[in-house]
Amino acid sequence: NAGVTQTPKFRVLKTGQSMTLLCAQDMNHEYMYWYRQDPGMGLRLIHYSVGEGTTAKGEVPDGYNVSRLKKQNFLLGLESAAPSQTSVYFCASGDRLETQYFGPGTRLLVL
Amino acid sequence: TQLLEQSPQFLSIQEGENLTVYCNSSSVFSSLQWYRQEPGEGPVLLVTVVTGGEVKKLKRLTFQFGDARKDSSLHITAAQPGDTGLYLCAVYDRGSTLGRLYFGRGTQLTVWP
């Protein structure tokens, strides 16, 4: 099993550009999450999903949208990137709310 | 106000030394988790403690959950360079509408050869 994979690993965007981060898991988990990690701020939850076709806002959802069209995939979209969205983005999945497995991260730089 | 306070924020030690890092809160939790995040990787779950006073050992790592289930500590014996990483504690926040894991900001540990 590959576990949780994230695409791309690294991306540079200009302010105003859009992009989609892809998270895929092969563990048949119901729950999936998107976090951002910034120095000194820890992991902050952006959006999450409790099942296929469902999404919900987390702690810092502004500027992001998500979709969960297939159980194994969770997409994070930035419609108009801003420098404040420069961060490392982690996807996680789990079969219980209190257990999460993390992907390797996507490093995003917005100029 | 942070739900979980981790200390110290940074720790730099020589190989072979012992160390303890802490995770504190004013709230009571049903369980607490410790993760380690190596450079360039995502966090990996090390242990979950669920009972007040519980002690769990993972090789040279000893985890303790406070009697009142408000705090936890991680002790590493004879640290090695491979222990270098960000150590995060997390709790399952049943009190929030999200019912989600809440992470502390972590302790960045560097072990020098």
mmCIF file of C-alpha atoms in Angstrom:
data_model
loop_
_atom_site.group_PDB
_atom_site.id
_atom_site.type_symbol
_atom_site.label_atom_id
_atom_site.label_comp_id
_atom_site.label_asym_id
_atom_site.label_seq_id
_atom_site.Cartn_x
_atom_site.Cartn_y
_atom_site.Cartn_z
ATOM 1 C CA ASN A 1 0.000 0.000 0.000
ATOM 2 C CA ALA A 2 1.210 3.479 -0.818
ATOM 3 C CA GLY A 3 -0.716 4.994 2.103
ATOM 4 C CA VAL A 4 -1.345 8.696 1.603
ATOM 5 C CA THR A 5 0.210 10.362 -1.415
ATOM 6 C CA GLN A 6 0.238 14.033 -2.379
ATOM 7 C CA THR A 7 0.755 15.717 -5.722
ATOM 8 C CA PRO A 8 2.716 17.864 -6.446
ATOM 9 C CA LYS A 9 5.585 17.782 -3.958
ATOM 10 C CA PHE A 10 6.589 21.368 -4.622
ATOM 11 C CA ARG A 11 5.079 24.280 -6.523
ATOM 12 C CA VAL A 12 5.799 27.947 -7.086
ATOM 13 C CA LEU A 13 2.881 30.221 -7.952
ATOM 14 C CA LYS A 14 2.512 33.883 -8.733
ATOM 15 C CA THR A 15 -0.043 35.906 -6.807
ATOM 16 C CA GLY A 16 -3.479 35.450 -8.348
ATOM 17 C CA GLN A 17 -2.775 32.109 -9.995
ATOM 18 C CA SER A 18 -4.862 29.067 -9.190
ATOM 19 C CA MET A 19 -3.911 25.487 -8.512
ATOM 20 C CA THR A 20 -5.219 22.210 -7.154
ATOM 21 C CA LEU A 21 -3.445 19.939 -4.714
ATOM 22 C CA LEU A 22 -4.317 16.276 -4.949
ATOM 23 C CA CYS A 23 -4.406 13.829 -2.065
ATOM 24 C CA ALA A 24 -4.960 10.125 -2.623
ATOM 25 C CA GLN A 25 -5.247 7.281 -0.097
ATOM 26 C CA ASP A 26 -5.495 3.561 -0.702
ATOM 27 C CA MET A 27 -6.558 2.512 2.807
ATOM 28 C CA ASN A 28 -10.319 2.878 2.210
ATOM 29 C CA HIS A 29 -10.524 5.536 4.917
ATOM 30 C CA GLU A 30 -13.715 7.507 5.390
ATOM 31 C CA TYR A 31 -12.116 10.609 6.859
ATOM 32 C CA MET A 32 -9.735 12.913 5.046
ATOM 33 C CA TYR A 33 -8.172 16.207 6.073
ATOM 34 C CA TRP A 34 -6.160 19.104 4.733
ATOM 35 C CA TYR A 35 -3.772 20.960 7.042
ATOM 36 C CA ARG A 36 -1.287 23.742 6.582
ATOM 37 C CA GLN A 37 1.898 23.956 8.618
ATOM 38 C CA ASP A 38 3.693 27.242 9.181
ATOM 39 C CA PRO A 39 6.744 27.935 11.354
ATOM 40 C CA GLY A 40 5.729 28.416 14.970
ATOM 41 C CA MET A 41 2.059 27.811 14.198
ATOM 42 C CA GLY A 42 1.833 24.055 14.209
ATOM 43 C CA LEU A 43 -0.691 22.169 12.103
ATOM 44 C CA ARG A 44 -3.920 23.998 11.361
ATOM 45 C CA LEU A 45 -6.940 22.302 9.846
ATOM 46 C CA ILE A 46 -8.180 23.862 6.594
ATOM 47 C CA HIS A 47 -11.018 21.571 5.504
ATOM 48 C CA TYR A 48 -12.012 18.007 6.152
ATOM 49 C CA SER A 49 -14.350 15.321 4.859
ATOM 50 C CA VAL A 50 -16.194 12.578 6.700
ATOM 51 C CA GLY A 51 -17.091 10.676 3.565
ATOM 52 C CA GLU A 52 -17.421 10.715 -0.184
ATOM 53 C CA GLY A 53 -19.349 13.740 -1.354
ATOM 54 C CA THR A 54 -19.098 15.596 1.964
ATOM 55 C CA THR A 55 -16.804 18.420 3.037
ATOM 56 C CA ALA A 56 -16.651 20.816 5.967
ATOM 57 C CA LYS A 57 -14.662 23.851 7.062
ATOM 58 C CA GLY A 58 -11.849 23.612 9.536
ATOM 59 C CA GLU A 59 -9.966 26.216 11.485
ATOM 60 C CA VAL A 60 -8.556 28.265 8.560
ATOM 61 C CA PRO A 61 -10.763 27.688 5.475
ATOM 62 C CA ASP A 62 -10.670 31.138 3.851
ATOM 63 C CA GLY A 63 -9.128 31.191 0.381
ATOM 64 C CA TYR A 64 -9.430 27.434 -0.098
ATOM 65 C CA ASN A 65 -12.017 25.080 -1.534
ATOM 66 C CA VAL A 66 -12.168 21.301 -1.464
ATOM 67 C CA SER A 67 -13.918 18.430 -3.161
ATOM 68 C CA ARG A 68 -14.318 14.735 -2.365
ATOM 69 C CA LEU A 69 -15.890 13.242 -5.477
ATOM 70 C CA LYS A 70 -14.256 9.864 -4.898
ATOM 71 C CA LYS A 71 -13.636 8.220 -1.548
ATOM 72 C CA GLN A 72 -9.943 7.838 -2.173
ATOM 73 C CA ASN A 73 -9.271 11.409 -3.332
ATOM 74 C CA PHE A 74 -9.461 14.768 -1.587
ATOM 75 C CA LEU A 75 -8.647 17.878 -3.608
ATOM 76 C CA LEU A 76 -7.624 21.249 -2.215
ATOM 77 C CA GLY A 77 -8.031 24.254 -4.490
ATOM 78 C CA LEU A 78 -6.610 27.731 -4.347
ATOM 79 C CA GLU A 79 -8.626 29.954 -6.686
ATOM 80 C CA SER A 80 -6.449 33.065 -6.390
ATOM 81 C CA ALA A 81 -3.210 32.409 -4.565
ATOM 82 C CA ALA A 82 -1.840 34.972 -2.110
ATOM 83 C CA PRO A 83 1.617 35.186 -0.500
ATOM 84 C CA SER A 84 -0.039 34.394 2.842
ATOM 85 C CA GLN A 85 -0.803 30.938 1.452
ATOM 86 C CA THR A 86 2.878 30.104 1.218
ATOM 87 C CA SER A 87 3.081 27.052 3.439
ATOM 88 C CA VAL A 88 3.528 23.327 3.632
ATOM 89 C CA TYR A 89 0.260 21.508 3.046
ATOM 90 C CA PHE A 90 -0.409 18.095 4.525
ATOM 91 C CA CYS A 91 -3.193 15.716 3.734
ATOM 92 C CA ALA A 92 -4.247 13.040 6.197
ATOM 93 C CA SER A 93 -6.744 10.212 6.253
ATOM 94 C CA GLY A 94 -8.168 7.949 8.917
ATOM 95 C CA ASP A 95 -10.769 5.337 9.685
ATOM 96 C CA ARG A 96 -11.529 6.920 13.047
ATOM 97 C CA LEU A 97 -11.777 10.578 13.973
ATOM 98 C CA GLU A 98 -8.888 10.323 16.426
ATOM 99 C CA THR A 99 -6.480 8.437 14.161
ATOM 100 C CA GLN A 100 -4.841 10.095 11.186
ATOM 101 C CA TYR A 101 -2.156 9.075 8.715
ATOM 102 C CA PHE A 102 -0.307 11.864 6.999
ATOM 103 C CA GLY A 103 1.063 12.287 3.511
ATOM 104 C CA PRO A 104 4.557 13.655 2.773
ATOM 105 C CA GLY A 105 3.388 17.212 2.174
ATOM 106 C CA THR A 106 3.282 19.763 -0.636
ATOM 107 C CA ARG A 107 5.525 22.786 -0.357
ATOM 108 C CA LEU A 108 3.898 25.842 -1.901
ATOM 109 C CA LEU A 109 5.577 29.172 -2.496
ATOM 110 C CA VAL A 110 3.438 32.083 -3.642
ATOM 111 C CA LEU A 111 5.390 35.022 -5.001
ATOM 112 C CA THR B 1 -5.119 30.791 23.724
ATOM 113 C CA GLN B 2 -3.461 27.546 22.743
ATOM 114 C CA LEU B 3 -5.298 24.404 23.800
ATOM 115 C CA LEU B 4 -1.959 22.588 24.071
ATOM 116 C CA GLU B 5 1.288 24.187 25.169
ATOM 117 C CA GLN B 6 4.486 22.364 24.268
ATOM 118 C CA SER B 7 7.848 23.083 25.855
ATOM 119 C CA PRO B 8 10.542 23.706 25.131
ATOM 120 C CA GLN B 9 9.968 25.052 21.643
ATOM 121 C CA PHE B 10 13.527 24.180 20.619
ATOM 122 C CA LEU B 11 16.000 21.711 22.087
ATOM 123 C CA SER B 12 19.534 21.070 20.867
ATOM 124 C CA ILE B 13 21.577 18.365 22.565
ATOM 125 C CA GLN B 14 24.538 16.053 22.053
ATOM 126 C CA GLU B 15 24.210 12.403 21.223
ATOM 127 C CA GLY B 16 23.910 10.284 24.350
ATOM 128 C CA GLU B 17 22.124 12.888 26.471
ATOM 129 C CA ASN B 18 18.691 12.382 28.014
ATOM 130 C CA LEU B 19 15.838 14.819 27.493
ATOM 131 C CA THR B 20 12.212 15.432 28.389
ATOM 132 C CA VAL B 21 9.645 17.465 26.485
ATOM 133 C CA TYR B 22 6.253 18.463 27.760
ATOM 134 C CA CYS B 23 2.708 18.927 26.564
ATOM 135 C CA ASN B 24 0.420 20.836 28.918
ATOM 136 C CA SER B 25 -3.172 22.018 28.973
ATOM 137 C CA SER B 26 -5.759 23.300 31.403
ATOM 138 C CA SER B 27 -8.326 20.954 29.879
ATOM 139 C CA VAL B 28 -8.929 17.287 30.577
ATOM 140 C CA PHE B 29 -8.698 14.846 27.688
ATOM 141 C CA SER B 30 -9.774 11.278 27.145
ATOM 142 C CA SER B 31 -6.578 10.528 25.259
ATOM 143 C CA LEU B 32 -3.434 12.177 23.964
ATOM 144 C CA GLN B 33 -1.181 11.359 21.062
ATOM 145 C CA TRP B 34 2.478 11.979 20.294
ATOM 146 C CA TYR B 35 3.742 12.349 16.731
ATOM 147 C CA ARG B 36 7.224 12.724 15.314
ATOM 148 C CA GLN B 37 7.807 14.655 12.116
ATOM 149 C CA GLU B 38 11.136 14.251 10.375
ATOM 150 C CA PRO B 39 12.437 16.962 8.031
ATOM 151 C CA GLY B 40 10.547 16.954 4.749
ATOM 152 C CA GLU B 41 7.992 14.382 5.891
ATOM 153 C CA GLY B 42 4.538 14.285 7.398
ATOM 154 C CA PRO B 43 3.883 13.553 11.092
ATOM 155 C CA VAL B 44 3.910 9.916 12.131
ATOM 156 C CA LEU B 45 1.980 8.656 15.147
ATOM 157 C CA LEU B 46 4.250 7.311 17.890
ATOM 158 C CA VAL B 47 1.818 6.509 20.676
ATOM 159 C CA THR B 48 -1.625 7.141 22.138
ATOM 160 C CA VAL B 49 -2.080 7.338 25.916
ATOM 161 C CA VAL B 50 -5.564 6.990 27.325
ATOM 162 C CA THR B 51 -5.398 6.379 31.077
ATOM 163 C CA GLY B 52 -4.363 8.909 33.715
ATOM 164 C CA GLY B 53 -0.895 8.009 34.971
ATOM 165 C CA GLU B 54 -0.268 5.675 32.064
ATOM 166 C CA VAL B 55 3.329 5.078 31.019
ATOM 167 C CA LYS B 56 4.193 3.646 27.612
ATOM 168 C CA LYS B 57 7.639 2.771 26.357
ATOM 169 C CA LEU B 58 8.791 2.643 22.756
ATOM 170 C CA LYS B 59 12.438 1.561 22.769
ATOM 171 C CA ARG B 60 14.302 4.581 24.221
ATOM 172 C CA LEU B 61 11.168 6.762 24.325
ATOM 173 C CA THR B 62 8.976 6.883 27.439
ATOM 174 C CA PHE B 63 5.584 8.560 27.306
ATOM 175 C CA GLN B 64 3.570 9.483 30.360
ATOM 176 C CA PHE B 65 0.016 10.763 30.662
ATOM 177 C CA GLY B 66 -0.600 12.923 33.718
ATOM 178 C CA ASP B 67 -2.783 11.594 36.505
ATOM 179 C CA ALA B 68 -5.353 14.299 35.814
ATOM 180 C CA ARG B 69 -5.173 13.698 32.034
ATOM 181 C CA LYS B 70 -4.257 17.324 31.396
ATOM 182 C CA ASP B 71 -0.613 16.898 30.475
ATOM 183 C CA SER B 72 1.938 14.511 29.107
ATOM 184 C CA SER B 73 5.673 14.111 28.834
ATOM 185 C CA LEU B 74 8.034 12.400 26.450
ATOM 186 C CA HIS B 75 11.413 11.290 27.774
ATOM 187 C CA ILE B 76 14.191 10.123 25.459
ATOM 188 C CA THR B 77 17.093 8.189 26.893
ATOM 189 C CA ALA B 78 20.512 8.346 25.250
ATOM 190 C CA ALA B 79 19.352 10.464 22.333
ATOM 191 C CA GLN B 80 20.653 9.668 18.862
ATOM 192 C CA PRO B 81 20.876 11.830 15.722
ATOM 193 C CA GLY B 82 18.029 9.753 14.286
ATOM 194 C CA ASP B 83 15.755 11.186 17.003
ATOM 195 C CA THR B 84 16.039 14.611 15.386
ATOM 196 C CA GLY B 85 12.648 15.948 14.400
ATOM 197 C CA LEU B 86 9.576 17.891 15.433
ATOM 198 C CA TYR B 87 7.651 16.244 18.263
ATOM 199 C CA LEU B 88 3.962 17.100 18.295
ATOM 200 C CA CYS B 89 1.314 16.265 20.832
ATOM 201 C CA ALA B 90 -2.335 16.120 19.830
ATOM 202 C CA VAL B 91 -5.698 15.553 21.441
ATOM 203 C CA TYR B 92 -9.040 14.565 20.066
ATOM 204 C CA ASP B 93 -11.196 17.587 20.786
ATOM 205 C CA ARG B 94 -14.584 16.075 21.497
ATOM 206 C CA GLY B 95 -15.771 19.466 22.708
ATOM 207 C CA SER B 96 -15.618 21.112 19.309
ATOM 208 C CA THR B 97 -18.271 20.787 16.666
ATOM 209 C CA LEU B 98 -15.579 19.488 14.385
ATOM 210 C CA GLY B 99 -14.629 16.582 16.623
ATOM 211 C CA ARG B 100 -11.105 16.815 15.379
ATOM 212 C CA LEU B 101 -7.484 16.352 16.355
ATOM 213 C CA TYR B 102 -5.932 19.477 17.804
ATOM 214 C CA PHE B 103 -2.145 19.784 17.628
ATOM 215 C CA GLY B 104 0.325 21.634 19.778
ATOM 216 C CA ARG B 105 2.989 23.737 18.075
ATOM 217 C CA GLY B 106 5.671 21.150 18.730
ATOM 218 C CA THR B 107 9.179 20.821 20.118
ATOM 219 C CA GLN B 108 11.951 20.924 17.535
ATOM 220 C CA LEU B 109 14.660 18.512 18.685
ATOM 221 C CA THR B 110 18.147 18.434 17.195
ATOM 222 C CA VAL B 111 20.600 15.770 18.302
ATOM 223 C CA TRP B 112 24.192 16.393 17.290
ATOM 224 C CA PRO B 113 26.676 13.545 16.738
#
